[in-house]
Tab-separated table of C-alpha atoms in Angstrom:
chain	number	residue	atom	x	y	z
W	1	UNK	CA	-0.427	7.055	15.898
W	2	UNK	CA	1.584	7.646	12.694
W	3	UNK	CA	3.021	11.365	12.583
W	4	UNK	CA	2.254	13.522	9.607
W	5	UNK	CA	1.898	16.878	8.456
W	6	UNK	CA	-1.299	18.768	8.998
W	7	UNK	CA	-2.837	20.121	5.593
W	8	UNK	CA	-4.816	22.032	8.233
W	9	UNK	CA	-1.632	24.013	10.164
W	10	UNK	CA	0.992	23.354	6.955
W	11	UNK	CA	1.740	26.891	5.729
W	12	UNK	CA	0.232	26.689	2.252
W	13	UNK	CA	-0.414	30.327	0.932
W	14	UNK	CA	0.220	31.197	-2.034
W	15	UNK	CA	2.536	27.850	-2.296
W	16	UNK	CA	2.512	25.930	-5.952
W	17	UNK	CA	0.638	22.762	-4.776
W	18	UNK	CA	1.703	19.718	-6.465
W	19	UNK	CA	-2.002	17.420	-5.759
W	20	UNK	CA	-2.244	13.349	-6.446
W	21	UNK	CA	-5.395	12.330	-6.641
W	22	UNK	CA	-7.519	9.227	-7.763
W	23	UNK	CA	-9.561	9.927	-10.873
W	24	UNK	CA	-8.946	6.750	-12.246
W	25	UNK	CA	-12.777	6.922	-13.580
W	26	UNK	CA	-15.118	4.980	-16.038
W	27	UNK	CA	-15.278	6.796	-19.437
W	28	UNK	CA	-18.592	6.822	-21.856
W	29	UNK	CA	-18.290	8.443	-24.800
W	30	UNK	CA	-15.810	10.459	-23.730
W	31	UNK	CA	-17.112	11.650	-20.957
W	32	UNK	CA	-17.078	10.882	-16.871
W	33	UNK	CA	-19.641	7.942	-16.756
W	34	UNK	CA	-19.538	8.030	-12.563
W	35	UNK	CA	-17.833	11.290	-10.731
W	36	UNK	CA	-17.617	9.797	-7.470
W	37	UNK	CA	-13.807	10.082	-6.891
W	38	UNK	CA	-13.963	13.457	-8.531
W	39	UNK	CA	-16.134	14.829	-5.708
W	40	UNK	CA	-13.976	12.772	-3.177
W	41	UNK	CA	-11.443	15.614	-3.934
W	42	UNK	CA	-13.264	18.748	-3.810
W	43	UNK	CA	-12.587	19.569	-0.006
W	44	UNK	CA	-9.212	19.511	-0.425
W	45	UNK	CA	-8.922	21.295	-3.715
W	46	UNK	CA	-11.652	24.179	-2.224
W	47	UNK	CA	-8.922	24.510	1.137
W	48	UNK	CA	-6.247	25.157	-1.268
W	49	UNK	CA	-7.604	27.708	-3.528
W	50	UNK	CA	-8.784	29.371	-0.085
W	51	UNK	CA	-5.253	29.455	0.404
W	52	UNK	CA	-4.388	30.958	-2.728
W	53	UNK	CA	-2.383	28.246	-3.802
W	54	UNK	CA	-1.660	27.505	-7.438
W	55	UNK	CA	-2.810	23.628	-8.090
W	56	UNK	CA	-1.431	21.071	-10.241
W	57	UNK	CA	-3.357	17.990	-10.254
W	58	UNK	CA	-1.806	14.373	-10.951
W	59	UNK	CA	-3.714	10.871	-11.775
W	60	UNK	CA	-3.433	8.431	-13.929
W	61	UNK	CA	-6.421	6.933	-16.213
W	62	UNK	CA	-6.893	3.261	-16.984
W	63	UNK	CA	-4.016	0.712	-17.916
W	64	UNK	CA	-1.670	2.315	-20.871
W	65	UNK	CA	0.951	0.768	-20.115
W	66	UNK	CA	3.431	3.283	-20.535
W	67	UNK	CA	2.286	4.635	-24.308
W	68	UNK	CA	-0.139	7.503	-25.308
W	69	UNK	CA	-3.553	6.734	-25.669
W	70	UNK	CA	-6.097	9.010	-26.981
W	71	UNK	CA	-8.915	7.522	-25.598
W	72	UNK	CA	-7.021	7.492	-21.958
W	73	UNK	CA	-6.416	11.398	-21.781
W	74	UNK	CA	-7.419	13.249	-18.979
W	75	UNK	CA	-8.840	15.942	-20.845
W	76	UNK	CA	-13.150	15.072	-19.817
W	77	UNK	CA	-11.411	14.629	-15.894
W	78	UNK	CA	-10.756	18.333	-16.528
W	79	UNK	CA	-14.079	18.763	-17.827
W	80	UNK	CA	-15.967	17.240	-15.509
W	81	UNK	CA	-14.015	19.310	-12.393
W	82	UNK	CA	-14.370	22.528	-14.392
W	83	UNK	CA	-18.242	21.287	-13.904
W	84	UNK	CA	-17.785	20.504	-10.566
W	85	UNK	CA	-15.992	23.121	-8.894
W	86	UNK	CA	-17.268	26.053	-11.307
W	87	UNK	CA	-13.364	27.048	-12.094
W	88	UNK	CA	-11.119	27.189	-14.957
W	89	UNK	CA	-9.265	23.930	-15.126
W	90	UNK	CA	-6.121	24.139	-17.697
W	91	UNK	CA	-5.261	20.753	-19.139
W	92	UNK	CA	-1.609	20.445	-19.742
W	93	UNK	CA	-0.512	18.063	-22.660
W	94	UNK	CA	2.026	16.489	-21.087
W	95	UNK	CA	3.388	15.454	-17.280
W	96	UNK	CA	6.520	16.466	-17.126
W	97	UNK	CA	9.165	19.198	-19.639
W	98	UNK	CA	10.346	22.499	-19.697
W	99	UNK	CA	6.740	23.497	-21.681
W	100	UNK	CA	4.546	22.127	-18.766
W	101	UNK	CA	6.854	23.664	-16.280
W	102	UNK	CA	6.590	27.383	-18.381
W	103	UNK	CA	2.555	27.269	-17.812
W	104	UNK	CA	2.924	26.333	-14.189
W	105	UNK	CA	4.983	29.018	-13.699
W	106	UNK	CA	3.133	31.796	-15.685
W	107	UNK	CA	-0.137	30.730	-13.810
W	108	UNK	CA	-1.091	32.914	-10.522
W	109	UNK	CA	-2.841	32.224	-7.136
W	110	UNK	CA	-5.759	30.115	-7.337
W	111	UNK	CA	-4.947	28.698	-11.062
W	112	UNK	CA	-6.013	25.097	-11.814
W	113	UNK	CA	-3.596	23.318	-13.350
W	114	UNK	CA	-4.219	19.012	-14.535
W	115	UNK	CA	-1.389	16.855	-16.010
W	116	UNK	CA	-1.448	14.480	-19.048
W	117	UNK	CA	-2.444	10.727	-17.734
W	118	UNK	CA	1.195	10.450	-15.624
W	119	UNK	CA	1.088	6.409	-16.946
W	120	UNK	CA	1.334	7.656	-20.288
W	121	UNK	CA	5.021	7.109	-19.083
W	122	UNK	CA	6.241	3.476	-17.655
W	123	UNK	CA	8.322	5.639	-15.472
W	124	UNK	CA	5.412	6.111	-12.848
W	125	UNK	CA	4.126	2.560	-12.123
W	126	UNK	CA	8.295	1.853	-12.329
W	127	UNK	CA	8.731	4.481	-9.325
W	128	UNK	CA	11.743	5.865	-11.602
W	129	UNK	CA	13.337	8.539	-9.201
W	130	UNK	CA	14.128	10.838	-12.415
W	131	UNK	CA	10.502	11.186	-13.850
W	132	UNK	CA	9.378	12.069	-9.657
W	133	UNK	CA	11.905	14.533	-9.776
W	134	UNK	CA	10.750	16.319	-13.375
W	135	UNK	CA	7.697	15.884	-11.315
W	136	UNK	CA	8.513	17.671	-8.372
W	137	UNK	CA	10.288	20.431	-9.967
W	138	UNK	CA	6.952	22.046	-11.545
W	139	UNK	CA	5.809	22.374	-7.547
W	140	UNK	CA	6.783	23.540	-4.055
W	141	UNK	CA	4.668	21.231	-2.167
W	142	UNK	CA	3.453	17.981	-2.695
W	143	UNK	CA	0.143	16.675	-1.249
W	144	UNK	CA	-1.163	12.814	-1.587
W	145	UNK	CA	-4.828	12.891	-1.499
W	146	UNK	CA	-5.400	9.524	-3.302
W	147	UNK	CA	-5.857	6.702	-0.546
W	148	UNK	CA	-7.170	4.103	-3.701
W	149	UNK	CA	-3.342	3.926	-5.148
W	150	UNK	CA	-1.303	4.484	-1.793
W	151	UNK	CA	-0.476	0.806	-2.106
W	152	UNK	CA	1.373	1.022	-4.870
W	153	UNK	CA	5.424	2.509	-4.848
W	154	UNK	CA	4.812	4.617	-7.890
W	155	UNK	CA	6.637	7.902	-9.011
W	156	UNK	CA	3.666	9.983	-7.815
W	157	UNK	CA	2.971	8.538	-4.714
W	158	UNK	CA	6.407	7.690	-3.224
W	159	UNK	CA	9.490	8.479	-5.469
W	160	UNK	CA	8.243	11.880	-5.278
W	161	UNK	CA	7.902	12.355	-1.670
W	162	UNK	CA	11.960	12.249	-1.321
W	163	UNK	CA	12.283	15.549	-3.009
W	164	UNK	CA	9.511	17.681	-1.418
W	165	UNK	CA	7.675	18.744	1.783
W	166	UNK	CA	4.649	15.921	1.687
W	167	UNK	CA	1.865	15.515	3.772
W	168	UNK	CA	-1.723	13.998	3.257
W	169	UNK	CA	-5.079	15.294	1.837
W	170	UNK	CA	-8.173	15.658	3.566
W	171	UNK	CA	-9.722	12.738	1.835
W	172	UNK	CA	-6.584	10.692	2.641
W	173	UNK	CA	-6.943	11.981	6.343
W	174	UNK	CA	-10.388	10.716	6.620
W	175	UNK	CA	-9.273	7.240	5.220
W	176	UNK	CA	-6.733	6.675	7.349
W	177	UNK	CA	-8.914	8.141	10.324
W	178	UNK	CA	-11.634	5.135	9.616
W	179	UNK	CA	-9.162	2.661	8.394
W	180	UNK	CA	-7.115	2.696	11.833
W	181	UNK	CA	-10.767	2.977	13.653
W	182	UNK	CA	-11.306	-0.373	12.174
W	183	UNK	CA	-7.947	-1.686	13.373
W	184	UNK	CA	-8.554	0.307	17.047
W	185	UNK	CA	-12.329	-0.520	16.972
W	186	UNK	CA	-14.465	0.486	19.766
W	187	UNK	CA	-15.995	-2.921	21.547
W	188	UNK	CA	-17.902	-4.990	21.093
W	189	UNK	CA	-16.607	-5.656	16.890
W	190	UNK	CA	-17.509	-7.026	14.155
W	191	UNK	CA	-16.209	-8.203	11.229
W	192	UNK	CA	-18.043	-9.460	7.405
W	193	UNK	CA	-15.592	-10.874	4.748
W	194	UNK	CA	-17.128	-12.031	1.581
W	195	UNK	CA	-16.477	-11.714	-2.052
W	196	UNK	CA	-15.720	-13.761	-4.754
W	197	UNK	CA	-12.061	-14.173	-4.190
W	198	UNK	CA	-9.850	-17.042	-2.427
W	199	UNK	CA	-6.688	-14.578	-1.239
W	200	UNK	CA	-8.673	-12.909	1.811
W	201	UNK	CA	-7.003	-15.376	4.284
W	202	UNK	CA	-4.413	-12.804	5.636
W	203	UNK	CA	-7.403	-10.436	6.425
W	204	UNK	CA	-8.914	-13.291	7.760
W	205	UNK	CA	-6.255	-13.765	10.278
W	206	UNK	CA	-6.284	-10.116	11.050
W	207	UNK	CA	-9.962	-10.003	11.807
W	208	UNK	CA	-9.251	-12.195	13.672
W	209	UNK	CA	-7.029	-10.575	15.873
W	210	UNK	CA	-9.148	-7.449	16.096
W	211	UNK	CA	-12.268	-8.209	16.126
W	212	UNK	CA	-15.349	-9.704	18.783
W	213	UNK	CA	-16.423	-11.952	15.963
W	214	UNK	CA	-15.845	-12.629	12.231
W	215	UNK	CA	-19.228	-13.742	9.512
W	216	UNK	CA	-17.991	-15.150	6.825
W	217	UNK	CA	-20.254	-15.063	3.316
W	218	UNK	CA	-19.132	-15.354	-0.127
W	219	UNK	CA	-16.905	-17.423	-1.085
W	220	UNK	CA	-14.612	-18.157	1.905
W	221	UNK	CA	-16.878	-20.348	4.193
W	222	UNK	CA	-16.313	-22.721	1.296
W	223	UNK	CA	-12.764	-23.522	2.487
W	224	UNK	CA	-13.755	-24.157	6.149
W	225	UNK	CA	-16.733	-26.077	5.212
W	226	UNK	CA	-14.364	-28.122	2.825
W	227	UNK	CA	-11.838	-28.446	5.850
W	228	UNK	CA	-14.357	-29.930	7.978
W	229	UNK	CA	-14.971	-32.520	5.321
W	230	UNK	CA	-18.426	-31.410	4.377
W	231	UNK	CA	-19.084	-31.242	0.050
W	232	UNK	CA	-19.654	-27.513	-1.242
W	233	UNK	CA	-20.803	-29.459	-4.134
W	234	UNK	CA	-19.843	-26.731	-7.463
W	235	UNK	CA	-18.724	-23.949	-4.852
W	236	UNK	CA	-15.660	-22.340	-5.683
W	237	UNK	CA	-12.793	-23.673	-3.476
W	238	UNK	CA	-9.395	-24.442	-4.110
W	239	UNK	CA	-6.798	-26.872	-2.028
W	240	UNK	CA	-4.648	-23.814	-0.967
W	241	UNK	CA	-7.493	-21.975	0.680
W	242	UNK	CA	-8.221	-25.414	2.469
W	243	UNK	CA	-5.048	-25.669	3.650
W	244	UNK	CA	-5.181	-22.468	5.306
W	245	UNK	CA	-8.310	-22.710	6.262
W	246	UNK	CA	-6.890	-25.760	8.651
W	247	UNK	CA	-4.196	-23.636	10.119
W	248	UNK	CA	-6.844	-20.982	11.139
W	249	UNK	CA	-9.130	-23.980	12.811
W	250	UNK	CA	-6.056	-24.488	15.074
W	251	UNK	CA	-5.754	-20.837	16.198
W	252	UNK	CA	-7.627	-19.987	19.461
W	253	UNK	CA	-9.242	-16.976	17.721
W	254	UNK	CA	-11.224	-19.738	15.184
W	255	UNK	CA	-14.169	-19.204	18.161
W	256	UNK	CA	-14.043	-15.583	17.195
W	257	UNK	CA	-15.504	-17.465	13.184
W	258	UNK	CA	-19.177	-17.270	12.416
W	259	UNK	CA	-19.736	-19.725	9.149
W	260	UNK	CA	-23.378	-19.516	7.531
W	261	UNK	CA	-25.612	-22.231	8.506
W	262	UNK	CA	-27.352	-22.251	5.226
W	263	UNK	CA	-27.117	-21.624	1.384
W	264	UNK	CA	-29.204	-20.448	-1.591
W	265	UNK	CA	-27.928	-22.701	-4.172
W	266	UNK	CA	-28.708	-23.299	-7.885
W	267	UNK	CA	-27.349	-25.225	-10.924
W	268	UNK	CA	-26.103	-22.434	-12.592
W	269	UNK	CA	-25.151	-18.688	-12.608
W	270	UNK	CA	-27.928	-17.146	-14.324
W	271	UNK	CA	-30.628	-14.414	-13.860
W	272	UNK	CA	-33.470	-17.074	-13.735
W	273	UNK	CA	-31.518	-19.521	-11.914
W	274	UNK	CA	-34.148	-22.079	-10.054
W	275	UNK	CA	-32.899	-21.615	-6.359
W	276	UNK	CA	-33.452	-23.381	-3.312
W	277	UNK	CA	-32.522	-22.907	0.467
W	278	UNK	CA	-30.375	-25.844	2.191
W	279	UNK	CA	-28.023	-26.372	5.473
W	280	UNK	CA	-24.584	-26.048	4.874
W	281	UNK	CA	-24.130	-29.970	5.315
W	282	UNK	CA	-26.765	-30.337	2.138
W	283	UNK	CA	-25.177	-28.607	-0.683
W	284	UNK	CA	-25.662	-31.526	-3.530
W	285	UNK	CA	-22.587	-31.908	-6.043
W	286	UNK	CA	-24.463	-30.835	-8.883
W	287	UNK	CA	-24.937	-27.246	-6.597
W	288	UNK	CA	-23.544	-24.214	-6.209
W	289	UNK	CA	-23.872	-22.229	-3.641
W	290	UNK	CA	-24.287	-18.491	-4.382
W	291	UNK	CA	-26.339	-16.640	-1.403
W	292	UNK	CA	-26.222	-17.161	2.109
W	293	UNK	CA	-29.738	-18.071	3.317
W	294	UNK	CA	-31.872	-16.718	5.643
W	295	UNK	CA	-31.071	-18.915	8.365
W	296	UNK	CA	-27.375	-16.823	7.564
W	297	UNK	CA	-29.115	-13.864	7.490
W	298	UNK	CA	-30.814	-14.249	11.353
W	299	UNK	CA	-27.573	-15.427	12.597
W	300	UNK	CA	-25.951	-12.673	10.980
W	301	UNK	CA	-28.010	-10.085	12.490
W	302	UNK	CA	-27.773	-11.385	15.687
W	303	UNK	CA	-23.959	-10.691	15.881
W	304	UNK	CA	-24.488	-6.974	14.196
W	305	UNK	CA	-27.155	-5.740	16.061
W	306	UNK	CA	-25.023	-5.665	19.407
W	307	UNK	CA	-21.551	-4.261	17.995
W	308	UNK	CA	-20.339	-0.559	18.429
W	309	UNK	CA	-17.744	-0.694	15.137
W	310	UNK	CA	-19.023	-2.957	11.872
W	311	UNK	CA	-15.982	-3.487	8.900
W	312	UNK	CA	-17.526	-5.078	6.225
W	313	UNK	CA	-15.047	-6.382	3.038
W	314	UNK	CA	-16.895	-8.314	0.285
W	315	UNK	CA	-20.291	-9.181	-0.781
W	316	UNK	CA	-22.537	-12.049	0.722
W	317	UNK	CA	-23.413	-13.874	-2.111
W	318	UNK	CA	-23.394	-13.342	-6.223
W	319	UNK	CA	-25.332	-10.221	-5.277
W	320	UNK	CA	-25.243	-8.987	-9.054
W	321	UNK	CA	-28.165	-11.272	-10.176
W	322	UNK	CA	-31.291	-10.936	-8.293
W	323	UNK	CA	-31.946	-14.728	-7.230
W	324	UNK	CA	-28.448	-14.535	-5.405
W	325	UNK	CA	-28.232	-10.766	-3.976
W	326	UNK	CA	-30.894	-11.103	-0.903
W	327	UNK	CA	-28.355	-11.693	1.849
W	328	UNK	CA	-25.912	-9.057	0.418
W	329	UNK	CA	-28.992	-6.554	0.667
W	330	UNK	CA	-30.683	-7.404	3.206
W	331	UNK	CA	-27.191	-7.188	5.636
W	332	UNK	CA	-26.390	-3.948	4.267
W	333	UNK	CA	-30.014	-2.177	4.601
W	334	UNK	CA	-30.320	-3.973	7.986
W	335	UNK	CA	-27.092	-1.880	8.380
W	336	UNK	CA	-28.139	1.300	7.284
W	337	UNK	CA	-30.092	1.328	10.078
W	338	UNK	CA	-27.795	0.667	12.855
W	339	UNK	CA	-26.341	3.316	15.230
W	340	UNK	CA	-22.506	1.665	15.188
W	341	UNK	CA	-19.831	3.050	13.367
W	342	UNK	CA	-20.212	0.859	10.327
W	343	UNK	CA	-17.114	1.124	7.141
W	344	UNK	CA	-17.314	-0.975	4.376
W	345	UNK	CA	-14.156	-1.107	1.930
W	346	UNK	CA	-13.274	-3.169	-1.073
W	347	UNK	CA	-14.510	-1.866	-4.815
W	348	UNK	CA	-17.263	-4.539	-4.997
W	349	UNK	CA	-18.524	-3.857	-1.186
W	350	UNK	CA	-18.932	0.144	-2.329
W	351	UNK	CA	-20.502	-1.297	-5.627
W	352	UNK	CA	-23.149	-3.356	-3.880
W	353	UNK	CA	-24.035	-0.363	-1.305
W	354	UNK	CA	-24.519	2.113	-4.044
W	355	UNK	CA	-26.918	-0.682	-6.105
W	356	UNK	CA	-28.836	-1.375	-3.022
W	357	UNK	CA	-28.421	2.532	-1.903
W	358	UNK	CA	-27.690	2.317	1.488
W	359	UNK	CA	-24.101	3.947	0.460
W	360	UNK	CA	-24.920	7.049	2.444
W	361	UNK	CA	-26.295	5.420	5.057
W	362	UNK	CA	-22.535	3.860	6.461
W	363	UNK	CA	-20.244	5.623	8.367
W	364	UNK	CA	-17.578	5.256	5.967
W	365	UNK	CA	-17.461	3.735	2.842
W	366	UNK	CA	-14.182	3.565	1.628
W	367	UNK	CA	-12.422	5.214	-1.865
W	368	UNK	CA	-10.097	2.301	-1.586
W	369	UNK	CA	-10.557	-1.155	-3.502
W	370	UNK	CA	-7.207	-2.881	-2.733
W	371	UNK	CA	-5.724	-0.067	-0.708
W	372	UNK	CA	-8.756	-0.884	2.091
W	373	UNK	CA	-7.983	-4.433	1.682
W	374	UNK	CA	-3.962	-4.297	2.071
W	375	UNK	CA	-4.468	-1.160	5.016
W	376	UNK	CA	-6.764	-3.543	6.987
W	377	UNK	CA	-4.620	-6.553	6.934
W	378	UNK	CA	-2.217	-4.799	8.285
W	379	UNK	CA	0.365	-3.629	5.868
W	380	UNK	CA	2.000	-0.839	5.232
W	381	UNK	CA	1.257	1.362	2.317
W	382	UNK	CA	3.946	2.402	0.497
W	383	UNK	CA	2.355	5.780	0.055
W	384	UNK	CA	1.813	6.762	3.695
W	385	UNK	CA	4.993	5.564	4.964
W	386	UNK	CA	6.354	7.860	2.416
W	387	UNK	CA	4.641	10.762	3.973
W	388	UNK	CA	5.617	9.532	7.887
W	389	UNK	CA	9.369	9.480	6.356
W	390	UNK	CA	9.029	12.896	4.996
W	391	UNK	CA	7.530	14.587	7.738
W	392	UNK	CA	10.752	13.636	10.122
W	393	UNK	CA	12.731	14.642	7.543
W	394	UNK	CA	11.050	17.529	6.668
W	395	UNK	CA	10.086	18.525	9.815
W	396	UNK	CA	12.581	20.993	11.165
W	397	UNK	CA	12.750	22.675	7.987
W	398	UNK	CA	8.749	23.204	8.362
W	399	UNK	CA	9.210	24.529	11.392
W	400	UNK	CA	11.177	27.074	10.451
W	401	UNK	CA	9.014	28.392	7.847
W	402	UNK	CA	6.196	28.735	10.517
W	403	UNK	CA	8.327	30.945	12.391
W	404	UNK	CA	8.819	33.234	8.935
């Protein structure tokens, strides 16, 4: 269990609250197209103006790449909490300077305070030690409450820790609850990788080692099917994921692997795509295969129906067109209706709950696309071992301020 201050027991009155967050959002017209990450913040935001504490929010905004935008300023996040929380939220015009640090300072208890887009200066995504000072100096305590970018050593997330008393959010509390409940599951488990993309072996291998069994959908059965010498016909496979494929077929755990049986395939990728249902062995080399079929499906259900903990990563099958989306849906509402512990992450597994609304119907469903991904395999974040280095070096000195 990884030791870290408690946001819950930290003494936080009246302290100047420096807050990360993820509202890396879509845009539309200016305004917040989908608030979801926004309202992922609110407990923590509502605990600290309970606690009288002046709050300065930080997040970044799409790709800048170190340069002003105007169309990347933070100024309708602002809006759109002002909305939210029904509370003045003063939008500062820059991240860092003797101006911005003025305003902080003139604010009192239970001011709002947001920062310009903090990759408005290559400094951040660089993790430049002098911009996460000019950072820290406008605050007393820092707080990381944005799970989504904890895998990344920027100047916000981990520079920034070295300079002040750091602990975790409530939403980044709750990810890392579910996240090591995954890794710790309660038996029997069960694992579902999908998605689109060939570089899931090393969470492969790790769901391996954790879980009861593993379904594979998407486009990694392609690899083993490949391995085993059997055509995938147009399927996307490449000779690396092959090759590792192989080395997992000699691991003991490979019994642990539950491959789909059968395929909805098609000639091509479109919305009224003429589809038909073979067996794995039968996928024809003018064929793709794009859905797992409902031979798949059964199996599938099978294996869920008996776990206690359910990780899902990745879609089923190309479930963004209709004629391809059935075994994606199907799993998920099937799901929904279970009594396990069941947490999804990965951005496109949260996008296909929320299209097939069963979203609310999961235990968990991660705020973390690649954070989810990289936590489950079992790295280390660079984010959250920041704050487990900062609590045992900031310990003692905490501890004397709760004797104050």
């Amino acid at each position: 269990m990884m030791a870290l201050f408690d946001i819950m027991t930290y003494p936080l009155r009246g302290k100047t609250v420096l807050l990360r967050v993820d509202y890396n959002v879509p845009l539309e017209k200016k305004k917040v197209k989908d608030n979801r990450k926004v309202l992922a913040s609110l407990s923590t935001i509502k605990l600290l103006l309970k606690n009288d504490c002046k709050i300065v929010l930080m997040s970044h905004l799409g790709r800048p790449d170190g340069k002003i935008d105007e169309n990347l300023r933070v100024t309708p996040l602002a809006k759109e909490l002002e909305s939210l929380l029904k509370h003045p939220v003063h939008k500062l015009n820059d991240c860092i300077g003797e101006d911005v640090k003025k305003k902080i300072d003139s604010g009192k208890p239970k001011d709002i305070f947001i920062l310009e887009n903090l990759r408005f200066y290559a400094q951040e995504e660089n993790n430049d030690p002098a911009f996460a000072h000019s950072l820290a100096d406008l605050g007393e305590i820092y707080i990381n409450d944005a799970f989504a970018v904890s895998h990344r050593a920027h100047a916000s997330v981990e520079a920034i820790t070295h300079f002040l008393p750091s602990l975790p959010g409530l939403l980044m509390k709750k990810e890392i609850s579910f996240m090591d409940q995954a890794l710790l599951p309660q038996r029997p488990a069960v694992w579902i990788l999908g998605g689109g993309k060939l570089d899931k072996i090393p969470l492969l291998k790790n769901a391996l080692q954790k879980a009861d069994h593993v379904l594979l959908g998407g486009a990694l059965p392609f690899a083993f099917l490949k391995a085993h010498g059997i055509s995938t016909g147009m399927s996307k496979v490449d000779a690396a994921a092959v090759s590792e494929a192989r080395k997992i077929m000699q691991m003991k755990e490979v019994k642990k692997l539950i491959l789909p049986p059968d395929f909805v395939v098609a000639d091509k990728i479109t919305p009224r795509a003429k589809t038909k249902t073979v067996m794995a062995q039968e996928i024809a080399s003018d064929q793709i295969a794009l859905d797992i079929g409902p031979e798949s499906i059964k199996l599938f259900k099978h294996y869920l129906r008996k776990a206690h903990t359910i990780v899902w990563n990745g879609p089923l099958g190309y479930f963004e067109l209709m004629p391809f989306a059935e075994g994606t849906r199907d799993i998920a509402r099937f799901l929904g209706r279970l009594t396990a512990v069941t947490i999804a992450g990965g951005g496109e597994t949260a996008e296909a709950l929320r299209k097939f609304q069963v979203d609310d119907l999961f235990t968990h469903v991660s705020t973390g696309g690649g954070a989810a991904v990289e936590y489950l395999e079992g790295k280390k974040l660079p984010g959250i071992t920041a704050l487990e280095r900062n609590h045992k070096h900031f310990r003692k000195r905490s501890d004397r301020l709760k004797r104050r």
